[in-house]
Coordinates of C-alpha atoms in Angstrom, one line a residue:
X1 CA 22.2 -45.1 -51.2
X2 CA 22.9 -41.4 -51.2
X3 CA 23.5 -39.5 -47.9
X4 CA 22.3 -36.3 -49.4
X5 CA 19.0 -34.9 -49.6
X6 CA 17.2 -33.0 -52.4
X7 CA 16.7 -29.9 -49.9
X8 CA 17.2 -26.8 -52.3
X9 CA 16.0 -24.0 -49.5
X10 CA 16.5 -20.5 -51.2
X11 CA 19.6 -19.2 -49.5
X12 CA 17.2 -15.6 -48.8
X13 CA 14.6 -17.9 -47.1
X14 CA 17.4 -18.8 -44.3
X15 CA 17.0 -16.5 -41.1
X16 CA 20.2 -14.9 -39.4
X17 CA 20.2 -14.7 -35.7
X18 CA 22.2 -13.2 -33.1
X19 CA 24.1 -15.8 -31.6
X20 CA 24.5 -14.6 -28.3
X21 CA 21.1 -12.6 -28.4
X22 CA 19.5 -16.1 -29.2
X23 CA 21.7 -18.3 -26.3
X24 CA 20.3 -15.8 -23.6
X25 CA 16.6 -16.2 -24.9
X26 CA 16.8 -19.7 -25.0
X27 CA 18.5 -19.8 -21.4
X28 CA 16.0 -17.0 -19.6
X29 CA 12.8 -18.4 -21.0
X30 CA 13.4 -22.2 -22.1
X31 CA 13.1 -25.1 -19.9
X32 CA 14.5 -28.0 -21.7
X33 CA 13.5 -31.5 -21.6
X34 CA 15.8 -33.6 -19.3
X35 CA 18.1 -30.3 -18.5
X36 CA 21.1 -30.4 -16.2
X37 CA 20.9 -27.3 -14.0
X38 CA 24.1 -27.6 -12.2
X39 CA 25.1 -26.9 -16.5
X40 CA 22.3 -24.8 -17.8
X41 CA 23.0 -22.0 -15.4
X42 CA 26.4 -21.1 -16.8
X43 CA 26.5 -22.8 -20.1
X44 CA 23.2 -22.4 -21.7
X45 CA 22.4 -25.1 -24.8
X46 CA 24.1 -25.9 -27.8
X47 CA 21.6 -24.1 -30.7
X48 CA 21.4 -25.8 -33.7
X49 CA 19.7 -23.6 -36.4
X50 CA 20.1 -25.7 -39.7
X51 CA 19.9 -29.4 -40.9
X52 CA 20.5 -30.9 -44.5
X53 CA 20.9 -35.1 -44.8
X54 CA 22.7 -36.3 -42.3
X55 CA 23.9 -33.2 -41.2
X56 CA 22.8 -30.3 -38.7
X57 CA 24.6 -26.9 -37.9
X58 CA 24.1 -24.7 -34.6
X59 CA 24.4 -21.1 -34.7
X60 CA 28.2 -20.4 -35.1
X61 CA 27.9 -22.4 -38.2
X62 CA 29.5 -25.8 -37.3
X63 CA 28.5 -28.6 -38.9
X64 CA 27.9 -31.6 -37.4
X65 CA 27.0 -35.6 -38.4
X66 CA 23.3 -36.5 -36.8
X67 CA 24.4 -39.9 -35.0
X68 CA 21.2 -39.5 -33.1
X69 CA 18.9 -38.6 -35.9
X70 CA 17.2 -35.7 -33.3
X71 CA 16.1 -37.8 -30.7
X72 CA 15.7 -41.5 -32.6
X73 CA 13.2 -40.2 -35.7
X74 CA 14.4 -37.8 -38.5
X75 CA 14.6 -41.4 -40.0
X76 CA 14.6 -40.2 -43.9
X77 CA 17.1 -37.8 -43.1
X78 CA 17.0 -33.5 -42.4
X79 CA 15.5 -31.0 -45.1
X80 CA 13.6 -33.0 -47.1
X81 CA 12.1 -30.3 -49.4
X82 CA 9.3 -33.1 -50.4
X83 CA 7.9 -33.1 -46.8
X84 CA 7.9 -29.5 -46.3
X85 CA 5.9 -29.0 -49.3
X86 CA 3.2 -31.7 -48.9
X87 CA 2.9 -30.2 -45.3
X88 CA 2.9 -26.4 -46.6
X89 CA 0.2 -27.7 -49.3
X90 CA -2.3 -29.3 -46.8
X91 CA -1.9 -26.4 -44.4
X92 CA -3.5 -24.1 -46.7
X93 CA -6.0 -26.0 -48.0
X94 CA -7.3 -27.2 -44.8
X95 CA -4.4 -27.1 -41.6
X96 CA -6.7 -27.9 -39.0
X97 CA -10.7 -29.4 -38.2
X98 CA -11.9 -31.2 -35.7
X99 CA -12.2 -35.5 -36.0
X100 CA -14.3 -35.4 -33.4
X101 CA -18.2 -36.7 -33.2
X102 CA -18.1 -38.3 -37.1
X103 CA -15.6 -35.8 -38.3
X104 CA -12.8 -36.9 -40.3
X105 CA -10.3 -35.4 -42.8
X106 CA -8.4 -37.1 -46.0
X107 CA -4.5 -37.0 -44.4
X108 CA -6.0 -39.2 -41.2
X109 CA -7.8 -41.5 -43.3
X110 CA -5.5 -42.0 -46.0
X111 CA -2.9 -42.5 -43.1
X112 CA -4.8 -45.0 -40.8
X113 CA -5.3 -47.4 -44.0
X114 CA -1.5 -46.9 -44.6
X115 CA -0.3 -47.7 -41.2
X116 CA -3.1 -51.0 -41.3
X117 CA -1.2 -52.3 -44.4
X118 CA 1.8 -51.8 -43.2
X119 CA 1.4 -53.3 -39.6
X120 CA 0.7 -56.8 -38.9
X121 CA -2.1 -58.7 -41.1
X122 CA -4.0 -58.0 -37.4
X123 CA -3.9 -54.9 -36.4
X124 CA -6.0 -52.5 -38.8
X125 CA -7.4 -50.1 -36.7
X126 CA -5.4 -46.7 -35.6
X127 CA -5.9 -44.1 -32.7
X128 CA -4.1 -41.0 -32.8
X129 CA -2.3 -38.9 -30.6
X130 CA 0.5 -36.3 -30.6
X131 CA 4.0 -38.4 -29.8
X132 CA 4.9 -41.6 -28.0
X133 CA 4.4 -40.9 -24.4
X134 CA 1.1 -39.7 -25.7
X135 CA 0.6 -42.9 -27.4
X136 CA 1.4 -44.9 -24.8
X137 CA -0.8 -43.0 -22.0
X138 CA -3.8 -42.9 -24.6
X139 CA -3.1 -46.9 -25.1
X140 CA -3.5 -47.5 -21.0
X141 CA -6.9 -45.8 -20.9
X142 CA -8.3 -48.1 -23.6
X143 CA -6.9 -50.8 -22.5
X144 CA -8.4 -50.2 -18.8
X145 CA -11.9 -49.4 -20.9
X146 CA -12.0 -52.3 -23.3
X147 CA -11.5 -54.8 -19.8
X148 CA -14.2 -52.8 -18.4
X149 CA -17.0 -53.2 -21.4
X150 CA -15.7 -56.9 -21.3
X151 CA -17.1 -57.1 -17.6
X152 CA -13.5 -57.6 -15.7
X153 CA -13.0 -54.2 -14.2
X154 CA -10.2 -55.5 -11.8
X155 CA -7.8 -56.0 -14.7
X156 CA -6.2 -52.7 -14.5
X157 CA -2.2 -53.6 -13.2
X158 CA 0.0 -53.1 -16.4
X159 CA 3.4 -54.8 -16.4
X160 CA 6.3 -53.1 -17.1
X161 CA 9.7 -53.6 -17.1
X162 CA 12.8 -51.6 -15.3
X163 CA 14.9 -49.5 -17.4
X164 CA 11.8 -49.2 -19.8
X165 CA 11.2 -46.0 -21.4
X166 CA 7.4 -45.1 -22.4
X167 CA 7.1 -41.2 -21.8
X168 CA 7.3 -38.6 -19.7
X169 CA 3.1 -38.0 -19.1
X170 CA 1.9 -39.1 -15.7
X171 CA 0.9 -42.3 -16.9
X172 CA 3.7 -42.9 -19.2
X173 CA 6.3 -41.7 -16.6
X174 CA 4.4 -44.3 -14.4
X175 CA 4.9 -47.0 -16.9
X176 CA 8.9 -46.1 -17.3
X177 CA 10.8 -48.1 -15.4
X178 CA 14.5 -45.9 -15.4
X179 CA 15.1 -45.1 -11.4
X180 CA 16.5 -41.7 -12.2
X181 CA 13.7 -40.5 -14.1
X182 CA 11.3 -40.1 -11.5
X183 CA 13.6 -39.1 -8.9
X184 CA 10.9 -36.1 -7.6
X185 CA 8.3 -36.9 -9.2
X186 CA 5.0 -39.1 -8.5
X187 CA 4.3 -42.0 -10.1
X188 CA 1.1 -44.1 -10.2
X189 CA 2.6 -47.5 -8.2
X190 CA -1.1 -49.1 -7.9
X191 CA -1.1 -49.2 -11.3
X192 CA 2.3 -50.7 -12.5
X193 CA 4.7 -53.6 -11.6
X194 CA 8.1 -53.5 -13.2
X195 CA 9.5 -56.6 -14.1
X196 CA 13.4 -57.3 -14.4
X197 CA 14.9 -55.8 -17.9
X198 CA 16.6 -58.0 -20.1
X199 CA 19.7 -56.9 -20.1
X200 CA 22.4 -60.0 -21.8
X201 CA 25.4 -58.0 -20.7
X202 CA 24.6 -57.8 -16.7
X203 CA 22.9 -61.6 -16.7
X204 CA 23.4 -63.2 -14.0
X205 CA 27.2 -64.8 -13.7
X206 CA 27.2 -67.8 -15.4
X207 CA 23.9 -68.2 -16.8
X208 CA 23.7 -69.0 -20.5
X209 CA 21.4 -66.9 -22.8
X210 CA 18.5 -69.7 -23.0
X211 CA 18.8 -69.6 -19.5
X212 CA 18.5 -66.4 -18.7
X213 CA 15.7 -66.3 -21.5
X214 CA 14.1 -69.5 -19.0
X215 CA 14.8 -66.9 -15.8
X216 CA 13.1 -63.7 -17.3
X217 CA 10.0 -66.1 -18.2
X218 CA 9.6 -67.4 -15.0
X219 CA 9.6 -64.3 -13.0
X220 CA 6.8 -63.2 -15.2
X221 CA 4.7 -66.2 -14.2
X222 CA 6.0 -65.8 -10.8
X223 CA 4.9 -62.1 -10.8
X224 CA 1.3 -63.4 -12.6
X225 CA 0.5 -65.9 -9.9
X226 CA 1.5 -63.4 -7.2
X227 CA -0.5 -60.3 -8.2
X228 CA -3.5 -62.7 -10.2
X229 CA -4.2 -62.6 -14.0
X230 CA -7.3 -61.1 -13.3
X231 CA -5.5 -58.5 -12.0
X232 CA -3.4 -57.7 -14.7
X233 CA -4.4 -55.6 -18.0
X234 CA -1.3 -55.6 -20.4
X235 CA 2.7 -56.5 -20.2
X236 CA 4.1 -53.7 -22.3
X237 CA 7.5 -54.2 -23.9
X238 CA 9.9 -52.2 -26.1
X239 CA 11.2 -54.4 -28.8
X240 CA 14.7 -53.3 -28.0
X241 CA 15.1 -51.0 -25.1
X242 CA 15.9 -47.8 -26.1
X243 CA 16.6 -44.8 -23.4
X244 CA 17.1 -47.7 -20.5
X245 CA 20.5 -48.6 -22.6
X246 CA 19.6 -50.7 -25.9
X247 CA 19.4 -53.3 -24.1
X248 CA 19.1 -56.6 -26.6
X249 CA 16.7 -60.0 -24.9
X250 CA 17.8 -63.0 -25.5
X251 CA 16.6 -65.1 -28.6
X252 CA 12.9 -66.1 -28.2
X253 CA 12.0 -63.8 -25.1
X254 CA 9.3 -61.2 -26.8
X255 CA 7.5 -64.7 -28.3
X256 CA 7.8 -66.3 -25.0
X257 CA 6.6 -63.5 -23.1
X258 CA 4.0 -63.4 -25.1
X259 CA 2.9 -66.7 -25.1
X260 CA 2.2 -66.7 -21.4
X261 CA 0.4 -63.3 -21.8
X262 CA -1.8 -64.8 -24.0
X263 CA -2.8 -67.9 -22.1
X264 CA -3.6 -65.5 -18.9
X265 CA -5.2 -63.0 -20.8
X266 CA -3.1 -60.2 -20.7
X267 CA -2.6 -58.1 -23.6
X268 CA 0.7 -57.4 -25.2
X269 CA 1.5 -54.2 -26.2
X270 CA 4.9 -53.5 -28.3
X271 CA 5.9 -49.8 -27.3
X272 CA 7.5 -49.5 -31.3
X273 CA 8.2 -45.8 -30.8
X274 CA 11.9 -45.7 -31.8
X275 CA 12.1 -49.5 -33.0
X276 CA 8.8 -48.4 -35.7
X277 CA 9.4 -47.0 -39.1
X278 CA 12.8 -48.4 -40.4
X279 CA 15.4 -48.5 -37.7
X280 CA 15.6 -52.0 -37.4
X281 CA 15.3 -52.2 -41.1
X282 CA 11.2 -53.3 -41.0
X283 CA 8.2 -50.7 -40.9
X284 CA 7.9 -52.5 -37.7
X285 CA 9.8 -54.9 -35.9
X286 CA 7.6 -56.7 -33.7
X287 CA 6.4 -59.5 -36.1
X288 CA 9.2 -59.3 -38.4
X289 CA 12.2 -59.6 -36.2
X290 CA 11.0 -60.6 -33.0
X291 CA 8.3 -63.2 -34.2
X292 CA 5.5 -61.7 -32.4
X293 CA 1.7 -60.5 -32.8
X294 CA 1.2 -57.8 -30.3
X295 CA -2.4 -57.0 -29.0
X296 CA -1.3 -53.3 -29.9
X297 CA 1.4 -51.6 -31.0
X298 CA 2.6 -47.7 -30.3
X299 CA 4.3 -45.8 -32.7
X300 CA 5.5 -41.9 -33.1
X301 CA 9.1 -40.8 -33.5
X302 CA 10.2 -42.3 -37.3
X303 CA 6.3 -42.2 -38.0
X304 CA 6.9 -38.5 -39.5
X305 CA 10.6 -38.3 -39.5
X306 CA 10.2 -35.8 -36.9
X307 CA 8.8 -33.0 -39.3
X308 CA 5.5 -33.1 -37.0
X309 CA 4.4 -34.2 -33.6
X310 CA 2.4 -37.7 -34.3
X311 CA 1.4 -40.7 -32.9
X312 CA -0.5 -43.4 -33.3
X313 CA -1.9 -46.6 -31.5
X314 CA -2.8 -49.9 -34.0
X315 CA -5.4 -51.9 -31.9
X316 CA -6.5 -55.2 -33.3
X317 CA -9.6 -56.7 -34.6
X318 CA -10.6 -58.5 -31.3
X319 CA -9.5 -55.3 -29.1
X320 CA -11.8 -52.7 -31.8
X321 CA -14.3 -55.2 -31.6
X322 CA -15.3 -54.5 -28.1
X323 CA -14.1 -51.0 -28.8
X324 CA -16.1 -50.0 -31.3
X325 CA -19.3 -51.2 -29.7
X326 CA -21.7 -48.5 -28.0
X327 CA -22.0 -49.3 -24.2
X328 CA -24.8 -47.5 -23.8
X329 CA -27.8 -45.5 -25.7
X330 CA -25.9 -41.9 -26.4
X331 CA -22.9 -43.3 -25.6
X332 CA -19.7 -42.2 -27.2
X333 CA -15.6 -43.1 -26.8
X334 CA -15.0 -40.6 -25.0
X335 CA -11.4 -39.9 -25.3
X336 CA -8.7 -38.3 -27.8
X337 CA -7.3 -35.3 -28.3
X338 CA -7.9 -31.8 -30.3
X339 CA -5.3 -32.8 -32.7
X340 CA -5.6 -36.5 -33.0
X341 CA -5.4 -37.1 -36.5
X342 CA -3.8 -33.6 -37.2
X343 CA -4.3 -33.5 -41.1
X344 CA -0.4 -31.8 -41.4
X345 CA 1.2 -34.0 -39.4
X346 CA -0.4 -36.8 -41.1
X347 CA 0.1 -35.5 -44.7
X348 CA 3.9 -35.0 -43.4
X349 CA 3.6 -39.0 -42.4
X350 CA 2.0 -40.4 -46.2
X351 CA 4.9 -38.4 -47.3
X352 CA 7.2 -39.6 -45.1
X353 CA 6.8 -43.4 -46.0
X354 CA 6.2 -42.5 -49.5
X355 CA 10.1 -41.7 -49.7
X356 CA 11.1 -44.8 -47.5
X357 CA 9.1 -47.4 -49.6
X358 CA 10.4 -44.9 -52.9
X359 CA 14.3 -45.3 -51.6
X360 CA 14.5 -48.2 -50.3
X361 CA 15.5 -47.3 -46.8
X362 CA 14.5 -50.4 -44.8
X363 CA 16.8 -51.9 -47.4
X364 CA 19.7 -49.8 -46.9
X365 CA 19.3 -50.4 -42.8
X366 CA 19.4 -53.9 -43.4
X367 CA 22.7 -53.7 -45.4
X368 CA 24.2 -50.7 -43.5
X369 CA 23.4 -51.6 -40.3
X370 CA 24.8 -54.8 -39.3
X371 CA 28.5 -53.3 -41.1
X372 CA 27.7 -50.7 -38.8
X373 CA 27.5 -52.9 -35.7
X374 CA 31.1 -54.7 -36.6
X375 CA 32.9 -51.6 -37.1
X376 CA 31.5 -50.2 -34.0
X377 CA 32.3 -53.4 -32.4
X378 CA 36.2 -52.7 -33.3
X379 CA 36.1 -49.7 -30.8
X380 CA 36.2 -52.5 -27.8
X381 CA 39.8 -52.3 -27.7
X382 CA 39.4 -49.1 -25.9
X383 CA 39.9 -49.2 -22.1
X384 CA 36.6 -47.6 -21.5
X385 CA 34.3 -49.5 -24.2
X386 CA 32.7 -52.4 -22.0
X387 CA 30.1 -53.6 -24.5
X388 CA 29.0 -52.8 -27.8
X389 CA 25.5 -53.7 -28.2
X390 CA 22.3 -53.0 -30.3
X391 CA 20.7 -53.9 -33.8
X392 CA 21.3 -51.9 -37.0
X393 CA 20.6 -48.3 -36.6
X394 CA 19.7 -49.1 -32.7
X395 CA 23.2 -49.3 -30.8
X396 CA 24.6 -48.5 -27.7
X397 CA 28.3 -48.1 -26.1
X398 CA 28.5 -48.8 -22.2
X399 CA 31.5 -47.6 -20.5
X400 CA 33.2 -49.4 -17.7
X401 CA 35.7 -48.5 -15.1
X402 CA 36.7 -52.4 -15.4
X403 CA 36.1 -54.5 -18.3
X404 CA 36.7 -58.2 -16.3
X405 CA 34.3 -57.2 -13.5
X406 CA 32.3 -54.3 -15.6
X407 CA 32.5 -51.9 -12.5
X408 CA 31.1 -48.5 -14.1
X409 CA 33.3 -45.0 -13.2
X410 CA 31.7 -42.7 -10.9
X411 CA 28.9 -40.7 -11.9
X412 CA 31.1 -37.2 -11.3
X413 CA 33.4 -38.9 -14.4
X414 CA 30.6 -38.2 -16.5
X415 CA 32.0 -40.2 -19.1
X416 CA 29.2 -40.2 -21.2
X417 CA 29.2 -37.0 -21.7
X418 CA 33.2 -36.8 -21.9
X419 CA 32.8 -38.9 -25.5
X420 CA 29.9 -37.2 -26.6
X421 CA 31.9 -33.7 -26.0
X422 CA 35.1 -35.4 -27.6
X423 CA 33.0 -36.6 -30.3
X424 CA 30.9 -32.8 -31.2
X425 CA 34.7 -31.7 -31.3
X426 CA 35.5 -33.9 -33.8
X427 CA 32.4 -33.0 -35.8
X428 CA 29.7 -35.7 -34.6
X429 CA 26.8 -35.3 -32.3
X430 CA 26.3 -38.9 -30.0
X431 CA 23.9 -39.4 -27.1
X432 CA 25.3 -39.5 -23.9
X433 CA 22.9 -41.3 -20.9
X434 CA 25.4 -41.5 -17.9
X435 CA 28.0 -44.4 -19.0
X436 CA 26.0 -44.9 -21.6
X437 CA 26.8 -43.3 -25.3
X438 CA 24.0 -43.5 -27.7
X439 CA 24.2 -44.1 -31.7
X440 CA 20.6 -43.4 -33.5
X441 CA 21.6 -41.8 -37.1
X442 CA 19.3 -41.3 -39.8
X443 CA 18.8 -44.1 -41.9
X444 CA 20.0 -42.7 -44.6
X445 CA 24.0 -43.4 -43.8
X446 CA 26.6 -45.6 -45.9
X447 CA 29.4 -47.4 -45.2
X448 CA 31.6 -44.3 -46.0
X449 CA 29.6 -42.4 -43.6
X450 CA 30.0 -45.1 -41.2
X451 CA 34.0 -45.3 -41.7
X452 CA 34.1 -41.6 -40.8
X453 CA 32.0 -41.8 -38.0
X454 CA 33.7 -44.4 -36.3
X455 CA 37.1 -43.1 -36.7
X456 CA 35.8 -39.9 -34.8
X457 CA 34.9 -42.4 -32.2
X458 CA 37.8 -43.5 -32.3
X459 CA 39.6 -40.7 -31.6
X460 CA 36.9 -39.4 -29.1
X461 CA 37.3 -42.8 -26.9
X462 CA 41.2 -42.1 -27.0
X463 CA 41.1 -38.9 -26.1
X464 CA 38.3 -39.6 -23.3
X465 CA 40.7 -42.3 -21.5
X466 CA 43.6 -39.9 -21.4
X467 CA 41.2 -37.1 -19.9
X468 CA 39.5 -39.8 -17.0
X469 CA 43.0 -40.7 -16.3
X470 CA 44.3 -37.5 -16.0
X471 CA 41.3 -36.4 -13.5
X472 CA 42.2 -39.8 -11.8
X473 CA 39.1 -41.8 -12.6
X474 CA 41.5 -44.4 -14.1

């Protein structure tokens, strides 16, 4: 597969800014997501202006490899001129009407059945919102209101899991289970019980992985017949755990999770917002990897490649049944949002999976990704690189102060951030999350692309080791 896109932008359509006129807007006037202060102050952002493939460029004109693919979803890759154009097209005929009260429009329908062929045999119905923690919030309320209409208002706990990431909105915050995410802020506790994550590298000493697999499955019966199934709405899962660290379960856990879910009534819903649309080399993973029928499934990120906010919750049969029954004379579902079913971003999202099915790019992850994962896995030599873990374009690096007893440096090392900034150096852009260092690409890379990116590692984790030693960390 090509790493190159068929982006052919007219070089007089590309805007010029003022570099440092630009840096001061976007530090006077822009609060960033997830923004170091103590940084932001003095530094500003990084401001990249341009994208092509698997590339991006900021202002100075440095290019960069994507290993992060934005944030987890510019899944078919940066300027695809195809996308831009079936966007531009529907926004003049028609950007924008409302799908409220029997209102619809072609994009959201055409969409919907799309997303029901593609999802399990199941799950054919589809609620829209704008992104994942969108998603994810919208997916609590009806979950809460289908219990309701079934005549068991007490189910309303959702289980959770630490480390989880579902969102930043109240609920979704609520429902994330990473500590240092809510440092500040509220959270809605009544609501939701985090169970342990499954995490295979920090298992318990000595435990083998079907036991750990038994341990994790336990505690969630323990954590059942403490709070009371009737209690207890939903367990919702991530697949793989994305934010919280990639962290990988053991074989069997999402089905055996689910099993018990299903025998206490509890729904199981798979949060596929960065696991969705290719990256594990499946439109989605839940059935096809991890051998499970979720009650509903989340998506967003990959969904549009990024191109446009988007996302949508697949409810099954049984769930719409009870759904899509009036409770009352007049009565009406009274949720959504002003763009759910946003005709642009869904015409961006036909497109979108109208060029993965075309090129074959659940393919190419499958191939790619697991060569990806060995040659990553050659980088544990490094005196820093405690585990290499993760699935095809899904992977994480986790730093360690000590490899025999996995101590992690201190936070004011910042060694995440030392190999990402080693790394952009060296002309590739990584995620750093504390010790953590985050590989997401598109999914359009090869084996070359692979080669090059993990000698930069290379050289980054090198050059990071003498840098922590130097500052006395090591």
């Amino acid at each position: 597969m090509t790493t190159t896109t068929t982006s052919a932008r007219p070089a007089q359509s590309m805007r010029r800014y003022d570099p440092q006129s630009l840096w001061q807007k976007d530090r006077d006037h822009f609060i960033h997501p997830f923004t170091d202060f103590s940084l932001f102050h003095d530094k500003g952002c990084d401001l990249i202006t341009d994208s092509d493939g698997i590339y991006v460029e900021d202002i100075h004109g440095n290019r960069f490899i994507d290993g992060i693919a934005g944030l987890w979803c510019v899944n078919v890759g940066h300027g695809r001129a195809e996308i831009g154009q079936a966007m531009a097209e529907q926004a003049t005929r028609m950007a924008y009407f409302s799908t409220f009260n029997n209102l619809s429009n072609a994009p959201a329908a055409e969409l919907a059945a799309k997303l029901a062929e593609l999802a399990p045999a199941h799950l054919n119905h589809v609620f829209y919102s704008c992104g994942g923690s969108a998603a994810n919030d919208a997916t609590i309320r009806l979950v809460h209101y289908y219990f309701n209409r079934l005549g068991k208002p007490s189910k309303k706990r959702i289980l959770s899991r630490n480390n989880a990431y579902h969102g930043t909105t109240y609920l979704a915050a609520s429902l994330t289970g990473i500590e240092s995410n809510n440092w500040g802020f509220d959270t809605l506790d009544h609501l939701v019980t985090h169970l342990s994550e499954a995490n295979l590298y920090r298992r318990p000493k000595g435990m083998s992985d079907a036991e750990y697999c038994d341990h994790l499955v336990d505690e969630l019966e323990e954590s059942i017949a403490e709070i009371g199934a009737d209690n207890i709405a939903a367990f919702i899962a991530e697949p793989i755990m994305g934010a919280g660290g990639v962290l990988m379960a053991p074989r069997g856990y999402h089905a055996r999770m689910q099993a018990v879910c299903r025998a206490h009534e509890i729904l199981y819903i798979a949060d596929e917002v960065v696991t969705g649309f290719g990256r594990l080399g499946h439109f989605f993973a839940s059935e096809a990897v991890f051998d499970t029928q979720p009650d509903i499934i989340n998506c967003a990120k990959g969904l549009s490649s990024g191109y446009a906010p988007l996302g949508a919750t697949l409810i099954s049969d049984a769930i719409y049944e009870v759904l899509g029954t009036p409770q009352r004379k007049g009565g009406v579902l009274s949720t959504g949002f002003t763009y759910s079913g946003h005709p642009v971003s869904c015409a961006a999202a036909l497109k979108n999976i109208e060029i993965m099915e075309r090129e074959g790019i659940c393919a190419n992850v499958r191939e790619v990704g697991p060569y990806l994962e060995r040659q990553l896995k050659t980088l544990s030599h490094h005196e820093t690189v405690g585990d290499v873990r993760g699935s095809h374009f899904m992977l994480a690096i986790e730093n360690v102060a000590d490899k025999a007893s996995k101590e992690l440096l201190p936070v004011e090392a910042r060694v995440g951030d030392r190999v990402a900034a080693e790394a952009q150096k060296r002309g590739l852009i990584i995620r750093p999350v504390g010790h953590l260092n985050i590989i997401s690409p598109p999914l359009i890379w090869d084996r070359d692309v692979v080669d090059r990116v993990v000698a930069i590692l290379g050289e980054a984790f090198a050059a990071t080791t003498t840098s922590l030693r130097k500052d006395g960390y090591l």
